Coordinates of C-alpha atoms and ligand atoms in Angstrom, one line a residue:
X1 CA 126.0 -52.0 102.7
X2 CA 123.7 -50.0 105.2
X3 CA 124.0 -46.3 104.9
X4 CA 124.4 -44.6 108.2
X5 CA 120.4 -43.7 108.7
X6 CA 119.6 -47.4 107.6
X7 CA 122.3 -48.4 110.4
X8 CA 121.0 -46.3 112.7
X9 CA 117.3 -47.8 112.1
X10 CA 118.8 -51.5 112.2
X11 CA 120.5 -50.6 116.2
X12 CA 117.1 -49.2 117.1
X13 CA 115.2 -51.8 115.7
X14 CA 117.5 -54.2 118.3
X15 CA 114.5 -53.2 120.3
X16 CA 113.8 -53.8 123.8
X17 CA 115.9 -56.7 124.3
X18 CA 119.3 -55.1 124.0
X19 CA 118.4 -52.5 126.1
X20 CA 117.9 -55.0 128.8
X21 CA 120.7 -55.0 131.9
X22 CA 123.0 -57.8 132.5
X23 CA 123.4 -58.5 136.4
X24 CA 127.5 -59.5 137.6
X25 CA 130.1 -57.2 138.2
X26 CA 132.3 -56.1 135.3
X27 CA 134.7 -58.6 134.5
X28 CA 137.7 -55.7 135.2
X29 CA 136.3 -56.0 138.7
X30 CA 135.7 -59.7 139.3
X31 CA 139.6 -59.9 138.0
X32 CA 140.4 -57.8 140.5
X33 CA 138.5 -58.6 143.3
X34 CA 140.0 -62.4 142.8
X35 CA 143.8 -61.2 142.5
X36 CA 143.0 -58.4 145.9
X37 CA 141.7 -61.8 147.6
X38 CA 143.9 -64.3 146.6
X39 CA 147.0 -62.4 147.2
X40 CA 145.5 -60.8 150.8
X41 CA 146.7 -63.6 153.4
X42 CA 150.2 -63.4 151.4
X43 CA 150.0 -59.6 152.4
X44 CA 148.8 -60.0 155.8
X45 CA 152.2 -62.5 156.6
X46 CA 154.3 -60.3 155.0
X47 CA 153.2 -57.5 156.6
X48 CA 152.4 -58.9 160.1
X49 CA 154.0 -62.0 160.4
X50 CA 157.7 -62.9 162.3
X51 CA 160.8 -62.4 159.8
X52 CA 161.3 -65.1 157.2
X53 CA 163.8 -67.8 158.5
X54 CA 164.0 -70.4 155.7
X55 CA 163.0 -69.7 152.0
X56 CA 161.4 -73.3 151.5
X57 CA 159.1 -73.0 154.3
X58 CA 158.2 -69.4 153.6
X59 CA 157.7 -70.2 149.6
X60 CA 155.6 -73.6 151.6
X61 CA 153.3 -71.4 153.3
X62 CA 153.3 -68.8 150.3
X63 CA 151.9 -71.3 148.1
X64 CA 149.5 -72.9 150.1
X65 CA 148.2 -70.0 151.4
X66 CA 146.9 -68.4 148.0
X67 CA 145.8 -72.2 147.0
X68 CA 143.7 -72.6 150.2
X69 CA 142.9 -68.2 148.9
X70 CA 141.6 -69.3 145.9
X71 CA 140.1 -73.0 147.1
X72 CA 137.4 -70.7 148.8
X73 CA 136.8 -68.3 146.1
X74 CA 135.8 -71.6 143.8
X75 CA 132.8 -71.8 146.3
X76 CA 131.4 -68.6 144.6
X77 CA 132.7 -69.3 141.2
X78 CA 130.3 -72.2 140.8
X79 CA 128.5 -70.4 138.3
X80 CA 125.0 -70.0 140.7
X81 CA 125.5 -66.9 141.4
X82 CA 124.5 -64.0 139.1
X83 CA 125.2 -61.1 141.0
X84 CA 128.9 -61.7 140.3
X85 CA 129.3 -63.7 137.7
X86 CA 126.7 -63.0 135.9
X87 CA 128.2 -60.8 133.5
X88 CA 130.9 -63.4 132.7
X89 CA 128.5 -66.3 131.7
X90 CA 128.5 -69.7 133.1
X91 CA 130.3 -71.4 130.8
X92 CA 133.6 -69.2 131.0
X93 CA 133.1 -68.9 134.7
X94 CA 132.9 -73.1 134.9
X95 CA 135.8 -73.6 132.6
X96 CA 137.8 -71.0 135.0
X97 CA 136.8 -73.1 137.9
X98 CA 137.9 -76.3 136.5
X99 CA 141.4 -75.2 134.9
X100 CA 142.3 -73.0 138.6
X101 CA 141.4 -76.3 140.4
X102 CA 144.6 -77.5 139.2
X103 CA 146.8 -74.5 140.3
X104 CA 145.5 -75.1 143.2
X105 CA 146.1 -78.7 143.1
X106 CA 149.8 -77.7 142.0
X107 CA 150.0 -75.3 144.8
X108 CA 148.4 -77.9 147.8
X109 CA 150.0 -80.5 146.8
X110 CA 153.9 -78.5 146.6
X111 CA 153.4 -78.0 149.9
X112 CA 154.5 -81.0 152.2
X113 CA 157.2 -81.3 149.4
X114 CA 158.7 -77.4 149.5
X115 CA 158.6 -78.2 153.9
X116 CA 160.9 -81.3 153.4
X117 CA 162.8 -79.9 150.5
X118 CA 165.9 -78.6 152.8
X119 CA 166.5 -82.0 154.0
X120 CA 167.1 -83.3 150.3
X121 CA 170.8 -82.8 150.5
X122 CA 173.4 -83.7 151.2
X123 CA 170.7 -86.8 152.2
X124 CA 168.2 -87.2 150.5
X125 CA 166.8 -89.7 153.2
X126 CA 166.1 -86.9 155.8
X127 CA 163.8 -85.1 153.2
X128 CA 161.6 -88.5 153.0
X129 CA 162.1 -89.2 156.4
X130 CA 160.5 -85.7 157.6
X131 CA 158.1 -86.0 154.9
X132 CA 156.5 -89.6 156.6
X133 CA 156.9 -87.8 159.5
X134 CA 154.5 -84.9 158.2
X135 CA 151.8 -87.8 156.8
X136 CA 151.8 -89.8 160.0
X137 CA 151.6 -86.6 162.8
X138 CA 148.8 -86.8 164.7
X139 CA 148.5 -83.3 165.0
X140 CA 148.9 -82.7 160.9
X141 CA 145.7 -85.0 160.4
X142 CA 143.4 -82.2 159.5
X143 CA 146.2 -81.1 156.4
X144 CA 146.7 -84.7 155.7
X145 CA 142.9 -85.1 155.0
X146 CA 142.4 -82.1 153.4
X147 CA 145.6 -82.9 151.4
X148 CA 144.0 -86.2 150.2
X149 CA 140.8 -85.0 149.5
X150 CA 141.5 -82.8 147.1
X151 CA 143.7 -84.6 145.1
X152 CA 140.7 -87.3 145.0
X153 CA 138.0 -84.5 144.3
X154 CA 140.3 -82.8 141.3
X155 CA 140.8 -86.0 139.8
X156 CA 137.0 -87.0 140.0
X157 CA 136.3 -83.9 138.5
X158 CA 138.5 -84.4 135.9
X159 CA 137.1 -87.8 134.8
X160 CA 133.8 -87.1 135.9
X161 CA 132.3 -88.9 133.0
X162 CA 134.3 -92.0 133.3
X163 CA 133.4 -92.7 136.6
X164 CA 130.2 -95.2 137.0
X165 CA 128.6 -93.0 139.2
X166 CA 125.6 -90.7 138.2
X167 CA 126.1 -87.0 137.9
X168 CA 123.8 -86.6 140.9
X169 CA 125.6 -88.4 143.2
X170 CA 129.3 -86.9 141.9
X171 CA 127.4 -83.5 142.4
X172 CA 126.6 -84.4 146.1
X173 CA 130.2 -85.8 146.4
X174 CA 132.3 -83.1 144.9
X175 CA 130.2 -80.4 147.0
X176 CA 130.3 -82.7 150.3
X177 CA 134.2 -83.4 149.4
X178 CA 134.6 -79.8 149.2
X179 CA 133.0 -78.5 152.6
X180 CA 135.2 -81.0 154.8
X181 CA 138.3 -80.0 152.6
X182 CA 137.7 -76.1 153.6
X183 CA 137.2 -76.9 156.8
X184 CA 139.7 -79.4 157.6
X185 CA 141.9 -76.4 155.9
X186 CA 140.8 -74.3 158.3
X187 CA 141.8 -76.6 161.1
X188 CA 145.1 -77.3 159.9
X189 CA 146.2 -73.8 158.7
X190 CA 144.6 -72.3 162.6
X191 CA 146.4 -74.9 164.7
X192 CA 149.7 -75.2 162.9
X193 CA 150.0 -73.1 160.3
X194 CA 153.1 -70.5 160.2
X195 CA 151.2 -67.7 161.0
X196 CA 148.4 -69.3 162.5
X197 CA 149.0 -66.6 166.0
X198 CA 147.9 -63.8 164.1
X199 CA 144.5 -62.7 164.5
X200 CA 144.3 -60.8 161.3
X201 CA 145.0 -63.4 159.5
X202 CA 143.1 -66.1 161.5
X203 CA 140.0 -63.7 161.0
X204 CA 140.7 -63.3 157.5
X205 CA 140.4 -67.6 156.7
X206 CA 137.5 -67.6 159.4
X207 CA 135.3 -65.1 157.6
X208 CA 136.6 -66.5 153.7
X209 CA 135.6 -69.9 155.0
X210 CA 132.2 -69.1 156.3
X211 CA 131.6 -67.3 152.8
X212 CA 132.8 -70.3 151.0
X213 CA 130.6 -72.6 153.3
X214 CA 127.1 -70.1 153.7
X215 CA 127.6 -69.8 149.9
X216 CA 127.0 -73.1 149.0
X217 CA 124.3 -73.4 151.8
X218 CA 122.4 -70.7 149.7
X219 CA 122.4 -72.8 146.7
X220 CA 121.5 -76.1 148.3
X221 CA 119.2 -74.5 151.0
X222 CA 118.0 -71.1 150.8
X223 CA 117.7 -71.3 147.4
X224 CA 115.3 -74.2 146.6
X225 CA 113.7 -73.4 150.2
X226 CA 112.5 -69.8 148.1
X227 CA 111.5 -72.0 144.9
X228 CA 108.8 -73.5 147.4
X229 CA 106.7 -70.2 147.2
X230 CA 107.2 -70.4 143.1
X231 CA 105.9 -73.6 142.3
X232 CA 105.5 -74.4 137.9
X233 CA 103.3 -76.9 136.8
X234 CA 104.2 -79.1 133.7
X235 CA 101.4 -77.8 131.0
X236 CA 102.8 -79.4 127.5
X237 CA 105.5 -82.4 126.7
X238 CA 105.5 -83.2 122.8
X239 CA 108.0 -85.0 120.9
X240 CA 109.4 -82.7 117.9
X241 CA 112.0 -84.3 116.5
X242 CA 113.6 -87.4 116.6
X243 CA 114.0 -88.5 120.3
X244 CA 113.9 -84.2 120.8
X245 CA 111.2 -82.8 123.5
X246 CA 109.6 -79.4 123.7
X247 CA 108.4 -79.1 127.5
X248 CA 106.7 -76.1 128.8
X249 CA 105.9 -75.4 132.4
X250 CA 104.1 -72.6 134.1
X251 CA 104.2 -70.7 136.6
X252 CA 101.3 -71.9 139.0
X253 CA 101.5 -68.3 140.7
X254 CA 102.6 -64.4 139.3
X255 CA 104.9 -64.3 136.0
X256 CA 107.3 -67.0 136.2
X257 CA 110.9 -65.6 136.5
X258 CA 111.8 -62.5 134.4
X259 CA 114.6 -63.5 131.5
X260 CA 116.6 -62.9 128.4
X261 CA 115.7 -64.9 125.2
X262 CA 118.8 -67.4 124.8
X263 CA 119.9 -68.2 128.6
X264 CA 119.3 -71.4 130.4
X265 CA 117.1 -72.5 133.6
X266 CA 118.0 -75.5 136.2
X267 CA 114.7 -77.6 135.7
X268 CA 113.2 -79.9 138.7
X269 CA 110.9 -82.1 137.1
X270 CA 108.4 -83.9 139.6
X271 CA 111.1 -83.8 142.6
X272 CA 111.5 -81.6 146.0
X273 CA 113.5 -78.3 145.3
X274 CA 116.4 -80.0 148.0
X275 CA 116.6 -82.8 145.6
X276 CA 119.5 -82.8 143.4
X277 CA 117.4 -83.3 140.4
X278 CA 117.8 -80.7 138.4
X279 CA 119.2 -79.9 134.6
X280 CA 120.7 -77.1 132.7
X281 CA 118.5 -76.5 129.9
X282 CA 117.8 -73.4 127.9
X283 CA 114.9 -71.5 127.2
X284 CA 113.4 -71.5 123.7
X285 CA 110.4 -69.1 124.4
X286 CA 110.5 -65.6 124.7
X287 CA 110.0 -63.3 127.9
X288 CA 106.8 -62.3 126.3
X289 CA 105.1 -66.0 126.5
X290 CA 105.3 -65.8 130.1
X291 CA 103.8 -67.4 132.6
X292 CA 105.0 -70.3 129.9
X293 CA 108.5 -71.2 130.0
X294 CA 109.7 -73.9 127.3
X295 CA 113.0 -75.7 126.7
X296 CA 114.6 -78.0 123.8
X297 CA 115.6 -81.6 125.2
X298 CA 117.2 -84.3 123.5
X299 CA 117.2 -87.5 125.3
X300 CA 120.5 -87.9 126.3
X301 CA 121.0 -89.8 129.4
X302 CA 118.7 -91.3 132.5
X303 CA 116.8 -88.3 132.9
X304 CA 116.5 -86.8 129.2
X305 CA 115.4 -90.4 128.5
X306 CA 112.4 -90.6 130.0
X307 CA 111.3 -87.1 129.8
X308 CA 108.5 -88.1 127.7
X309 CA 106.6 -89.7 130.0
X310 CA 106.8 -87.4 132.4
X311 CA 102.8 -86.7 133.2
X312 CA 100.9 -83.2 132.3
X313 CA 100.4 -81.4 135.7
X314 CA 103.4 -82.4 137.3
X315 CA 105.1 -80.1 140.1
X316 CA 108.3 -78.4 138.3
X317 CA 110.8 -75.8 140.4
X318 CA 112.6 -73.7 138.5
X319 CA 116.2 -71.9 139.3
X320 CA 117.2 -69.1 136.9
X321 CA 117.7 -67.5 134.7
X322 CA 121.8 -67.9 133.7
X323 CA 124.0 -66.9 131.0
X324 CA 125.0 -64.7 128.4
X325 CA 123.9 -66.2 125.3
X326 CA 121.5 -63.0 125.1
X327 CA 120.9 -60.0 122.9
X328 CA 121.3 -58.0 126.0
X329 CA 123.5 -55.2 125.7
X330 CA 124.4 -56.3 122.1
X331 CA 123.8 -54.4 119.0
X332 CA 124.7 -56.1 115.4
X333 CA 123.0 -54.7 112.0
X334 CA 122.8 -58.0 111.1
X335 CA 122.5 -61.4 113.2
X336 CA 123.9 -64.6 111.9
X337 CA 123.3 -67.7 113.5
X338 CA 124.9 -70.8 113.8
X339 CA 123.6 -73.9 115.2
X340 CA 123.6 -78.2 115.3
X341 CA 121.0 -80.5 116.2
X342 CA 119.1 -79.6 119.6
X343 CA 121.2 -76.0 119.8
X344 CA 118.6 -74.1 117.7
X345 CA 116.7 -74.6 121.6
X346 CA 118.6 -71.0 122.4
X347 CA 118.2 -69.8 119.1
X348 CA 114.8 -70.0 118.5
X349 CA 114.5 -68.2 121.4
X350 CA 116.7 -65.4 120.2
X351 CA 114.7 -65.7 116.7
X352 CA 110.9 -65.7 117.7
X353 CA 112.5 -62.0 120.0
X354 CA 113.9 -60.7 116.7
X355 CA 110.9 -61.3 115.3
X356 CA 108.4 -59.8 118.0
X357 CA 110.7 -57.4 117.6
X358 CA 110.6 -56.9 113.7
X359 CA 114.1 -56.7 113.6
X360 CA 114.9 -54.7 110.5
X361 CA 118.7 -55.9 109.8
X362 CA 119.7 -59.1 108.1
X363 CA 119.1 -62.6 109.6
X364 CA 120.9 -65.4 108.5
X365 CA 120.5 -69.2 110.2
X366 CA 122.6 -71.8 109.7
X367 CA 121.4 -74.9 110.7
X368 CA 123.0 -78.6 110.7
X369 CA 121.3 -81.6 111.5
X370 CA 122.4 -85.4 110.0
X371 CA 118.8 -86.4 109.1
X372 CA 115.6 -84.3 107.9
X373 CA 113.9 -85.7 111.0
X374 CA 115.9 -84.2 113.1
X375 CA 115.2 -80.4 111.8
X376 CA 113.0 -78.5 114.5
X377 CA 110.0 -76.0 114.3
X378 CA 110.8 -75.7 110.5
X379 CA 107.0 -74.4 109.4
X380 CA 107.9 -71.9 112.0
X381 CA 111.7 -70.8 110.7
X382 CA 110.5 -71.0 107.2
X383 CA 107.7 -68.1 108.5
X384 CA 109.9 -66.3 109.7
X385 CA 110.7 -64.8 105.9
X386 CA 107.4 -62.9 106.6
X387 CA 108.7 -61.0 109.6
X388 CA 112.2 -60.9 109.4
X389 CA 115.2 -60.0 106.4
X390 CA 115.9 -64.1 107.0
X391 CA 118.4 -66.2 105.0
X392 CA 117.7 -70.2 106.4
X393 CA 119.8 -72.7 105.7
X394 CA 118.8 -75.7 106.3
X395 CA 122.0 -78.1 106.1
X396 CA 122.1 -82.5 106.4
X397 CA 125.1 -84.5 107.0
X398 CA 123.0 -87.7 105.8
X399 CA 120.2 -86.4 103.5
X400 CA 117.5 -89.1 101.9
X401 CA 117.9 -89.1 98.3
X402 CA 115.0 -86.4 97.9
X403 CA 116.6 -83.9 99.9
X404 CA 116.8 -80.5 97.7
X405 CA 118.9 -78.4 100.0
X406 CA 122.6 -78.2 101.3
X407 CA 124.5 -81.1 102.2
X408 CA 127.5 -81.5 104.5
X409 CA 128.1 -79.8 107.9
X410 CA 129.0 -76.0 109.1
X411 CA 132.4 -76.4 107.6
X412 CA 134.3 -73.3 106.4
X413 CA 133.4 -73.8 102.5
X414 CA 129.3 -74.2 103.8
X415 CA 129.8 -71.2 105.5
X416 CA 131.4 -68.9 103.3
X417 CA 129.2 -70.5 100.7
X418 CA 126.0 -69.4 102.7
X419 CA 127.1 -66.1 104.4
X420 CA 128.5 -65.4 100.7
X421 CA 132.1 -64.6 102.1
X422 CA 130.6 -61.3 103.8
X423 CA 131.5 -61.5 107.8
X424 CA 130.6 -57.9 108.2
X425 CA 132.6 -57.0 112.1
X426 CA 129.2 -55.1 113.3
X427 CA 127.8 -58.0 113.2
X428 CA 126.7 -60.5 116.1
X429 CA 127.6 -64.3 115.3
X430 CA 125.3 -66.8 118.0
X431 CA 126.9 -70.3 118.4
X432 CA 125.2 -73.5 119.8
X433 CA 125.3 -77.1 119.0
X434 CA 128.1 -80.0 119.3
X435 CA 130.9 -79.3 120.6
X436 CA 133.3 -80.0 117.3
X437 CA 130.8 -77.9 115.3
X438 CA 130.8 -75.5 117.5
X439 CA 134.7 -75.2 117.4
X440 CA 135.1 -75.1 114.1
X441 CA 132.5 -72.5 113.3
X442 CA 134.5 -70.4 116.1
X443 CA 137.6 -71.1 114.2
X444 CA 136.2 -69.7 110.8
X445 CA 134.7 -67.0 112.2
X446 CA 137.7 -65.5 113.8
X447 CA 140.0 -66.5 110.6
X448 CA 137.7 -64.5 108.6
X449 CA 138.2 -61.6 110.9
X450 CA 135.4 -61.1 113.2
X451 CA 136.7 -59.6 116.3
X452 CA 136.4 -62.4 119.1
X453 CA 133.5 -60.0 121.5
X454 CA 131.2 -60.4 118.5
X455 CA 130.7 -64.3 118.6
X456 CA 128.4 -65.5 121.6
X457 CA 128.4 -69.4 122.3
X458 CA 127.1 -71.4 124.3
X459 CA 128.4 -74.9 125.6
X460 CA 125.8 -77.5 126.9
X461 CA 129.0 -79.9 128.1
X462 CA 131.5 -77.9 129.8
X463 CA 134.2 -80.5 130.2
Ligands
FAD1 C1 124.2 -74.3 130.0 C2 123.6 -75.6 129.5 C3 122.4 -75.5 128.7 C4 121.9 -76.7 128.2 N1 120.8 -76.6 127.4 C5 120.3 -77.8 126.9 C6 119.1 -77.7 126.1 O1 118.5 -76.7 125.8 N2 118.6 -78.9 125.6 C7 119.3 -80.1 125.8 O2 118.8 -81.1 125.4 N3 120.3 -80.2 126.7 C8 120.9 -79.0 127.2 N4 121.9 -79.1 128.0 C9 122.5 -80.4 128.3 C10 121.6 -81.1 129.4 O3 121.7 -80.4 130.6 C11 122.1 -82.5 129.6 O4 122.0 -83.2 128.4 C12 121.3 -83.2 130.7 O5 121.4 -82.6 131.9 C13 121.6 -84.7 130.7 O6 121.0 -85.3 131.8 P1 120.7 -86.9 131.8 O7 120.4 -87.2 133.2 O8 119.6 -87.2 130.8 O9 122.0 -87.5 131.2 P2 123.2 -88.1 132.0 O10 123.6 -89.4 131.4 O11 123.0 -88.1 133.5 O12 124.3 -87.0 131.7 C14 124.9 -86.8 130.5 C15 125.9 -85.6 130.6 O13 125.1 -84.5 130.8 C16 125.7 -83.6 131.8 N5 124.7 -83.4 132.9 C17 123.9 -84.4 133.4 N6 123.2 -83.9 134.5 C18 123.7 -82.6 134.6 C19 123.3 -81.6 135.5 N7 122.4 -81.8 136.5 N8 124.0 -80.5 135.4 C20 124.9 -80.2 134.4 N9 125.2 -81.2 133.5 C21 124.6 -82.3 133.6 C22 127.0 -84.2 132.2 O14 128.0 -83.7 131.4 C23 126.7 -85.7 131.9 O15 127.9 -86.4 131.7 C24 122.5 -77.9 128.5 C25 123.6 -78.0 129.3 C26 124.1 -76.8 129.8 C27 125.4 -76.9 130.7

């Protein structure tokens, strides 16, 4: 064990990149901010509105007022947008987005039903009579699209990858699907809603509308209209590992955008910055090879495919940086990380800093792949025992018969076997790789005791 002046050595030696600043409000405050919103137009009727009359239709309009609330919020929840989320990380803010899209499904959907449900006895016929009456109003239309919609563009979500359709155009579709919802929400909830005479609250969905709908302007728009002036050029595309790219692009003009080793980029190879055409894909070089940036791809699909034959020189915009997958404001005296297949891409990232770095506390890597050809940049980990206290494991699910080294995948026996049962809790664990392995590294750690805060993952699916 470290002794308090060796301790204090190995939180120094954390170096620059720890020190660096994470944008996003504190989580407290995003919570907070959410809940003041959400609950606001509630307020507003409560405090401004007639006196209730009938329970079902003011628990209707309760409901569908903090759905349509928190509809509009999922506009600047869509993970583009550092300055508030950034703090929370993309993946967490995603998989919030996509389990809150079906409260507010529950909530939408309630509300023709809560309306009608007075009529349900003693005759159950009147509360399906007013109900066709609500779908086939003329004057309803607006709710009755914006009632379908959603249902359609939850469920599209939801079996996103089922659907023959390419992520592109679901993309264009879920964010085209969600514009005409708001609005035709607007609509409805201005012309007929139950406290649609109140200016306070009319002002109130009129302002949380136009946020919802500039927001996503920004990110379609304004954004890729600024990547114009900061064009990249792709400078090096080489294969280094089975079917797994190394790409680097440069910034044409200035330092190419100012990053944390381990977070991720949206890369535009060879399209216009208005294109949809852009991945997720995280950086594997360090802030101090800029103007370079580099990711890790594995062909994976119709893009990731062909990546390979994508010419030297071509025009490449890049929108970033995003997550948390960072040493930024995290101190450990020792680092151990975990990783499978094409998710060392982060962690060689987070590595080659320790290393500039010279990191004094332990390292330790754990590595899975299935076959030896499939290992990356190993001359380069295997130097690393130069610069760094580093412990590599290099471990194969399907080793050739000469393989030396560990066999199996990280299950808890390989980990405790190369960690040697020590999961010190001042620690920092990094996770990436498939999403099983992933899981059940998480699930060791935490059984073993290290306090959740102190293991950093990061998905590359998020459904
Ligand atoms: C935060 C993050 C970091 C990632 N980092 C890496 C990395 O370093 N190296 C790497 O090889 N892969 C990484 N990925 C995965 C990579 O983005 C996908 O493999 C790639 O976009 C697939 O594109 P495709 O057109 O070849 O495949 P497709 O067949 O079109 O898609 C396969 C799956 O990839 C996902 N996907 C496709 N396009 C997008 C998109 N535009 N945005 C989000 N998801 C998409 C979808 O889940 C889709 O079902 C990362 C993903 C995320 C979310």
């Amino acid at each position: 064990m470290p002794n308090d002046r060796q301790r204090d050595s190995m939180l120094r030696s954390a170096g620059a990149s720890w020190r660096r600043r994470r944008r996003g409000l504190a989580p407290w405050l995003l919570v907070g901010l959410y809940v003041a919103i959400g609950l606001t137009p509630l307020l507003l009727a409560v405090f401004r509105g007639e006196p209730p009359v009938d329970p079902f239709r003011e628990l209707s309009s309760g409901v569908v007022m903090i759905g349509f609330a928190m509809m509009l919020l999922q506009f600047l929840l869509s993970g583009r947008f550092r300055r508030i989320t950034g703090r929370v990380g993309a993946d967490i803010t995603i998989l919030f987005h996509q389990l809150i899209a079906w409260v507010i499904l529950v909530f939408v959907v309630a509300h023709p039903f809560l309306l009608s449900a007075p009529g349900l006895w003693p005759n159950p016929g009147e509360a399906v009579a007013t109900l066709r009456g609500m779908f086939g109003a003329n004057v309803l239309l607006s709710g009755v699209i914006a009632w379908c919609l959603l249902i359609l563009l939850v469920v599209m979500g939801h079996w996103r990858d089922r659907l023959p359709m390419r992520y592109e155009f679901w993309r264009l579709s879920h964010g085209l699907g969600a514009v005409v919802i708001a609005l035709a929400s607007l609509h409805h909830t201005l012309s007929v809603g139950g406290h649609s005479g109140d200016p306070w609250l009319g002002g109130f969905w009129i302002v949380l509308t136009a946020a919802a709908v500039v927001s996503l302007a920004h990110v379609y728009v304004v954004r890729p209209a600024l990547q114009l002036r900061r064009p990249y050029r792709l400078v090096s595309n080489r294969e280094i590992g089975d079917r797994i790219w190394e790409i680097q692009v440069e910034a044409e003009r200035g330092r190419a955008i100012d990053f944390a080793a381990g977070q991720f980029i949206w890369l535009n190879l060879g399209h216009s910055p208005f294109s949809l055409m852009e991945h997720p894909f995280s950086l594997s070089s360090t802030p101090a090879d800029r103007p370079r940036l580099a990711v890790t791809v594995r062909e994976s699909g119709d893009f990731t495919n062909r990546i390979g034959e994508i010419p030297l020189g071509t025009r490449a915009y890049v929108d970033g940086p995003y997550g948390t997958f960072t040493l930024a404001r995290r101190r450990g005296t020792g680092v151990a990380f975990f990783a499978g297949g094409v998710g060392l891409g982060p962690i060689i990232g987070l590595l080659r800093e320790l290393a500039q770095e010279r990191y004094e506390g332990p390292v330790y890597l754990l590595y899975g792949n299935r076959v030896e050809t499939q290992i990356l940049y190993r001359d380069e980990l295997e130097a690393m025992r130069d610069t760094l206290d580093f412990r590599l494991h290099l471990i194969l699910s399907e080793p050739s018969a000469d393989w030396t080294g560990r066999v199996g995948e990280l299950t808890p026996d390989v980990i405790d076997a190369c960690l040697e049962r020590r999961f010190p809790k001042d620690w920092l664990y990094f996770v990436c790789g498939p999403v099983p392995m992933m899981e059940s590294v998480e699930e060791t750690l935490l059984a073993r005791g290290v306090p959740p805060r102190r293991i950093v993952s990061e998905r590359f699916k998020y459904s």
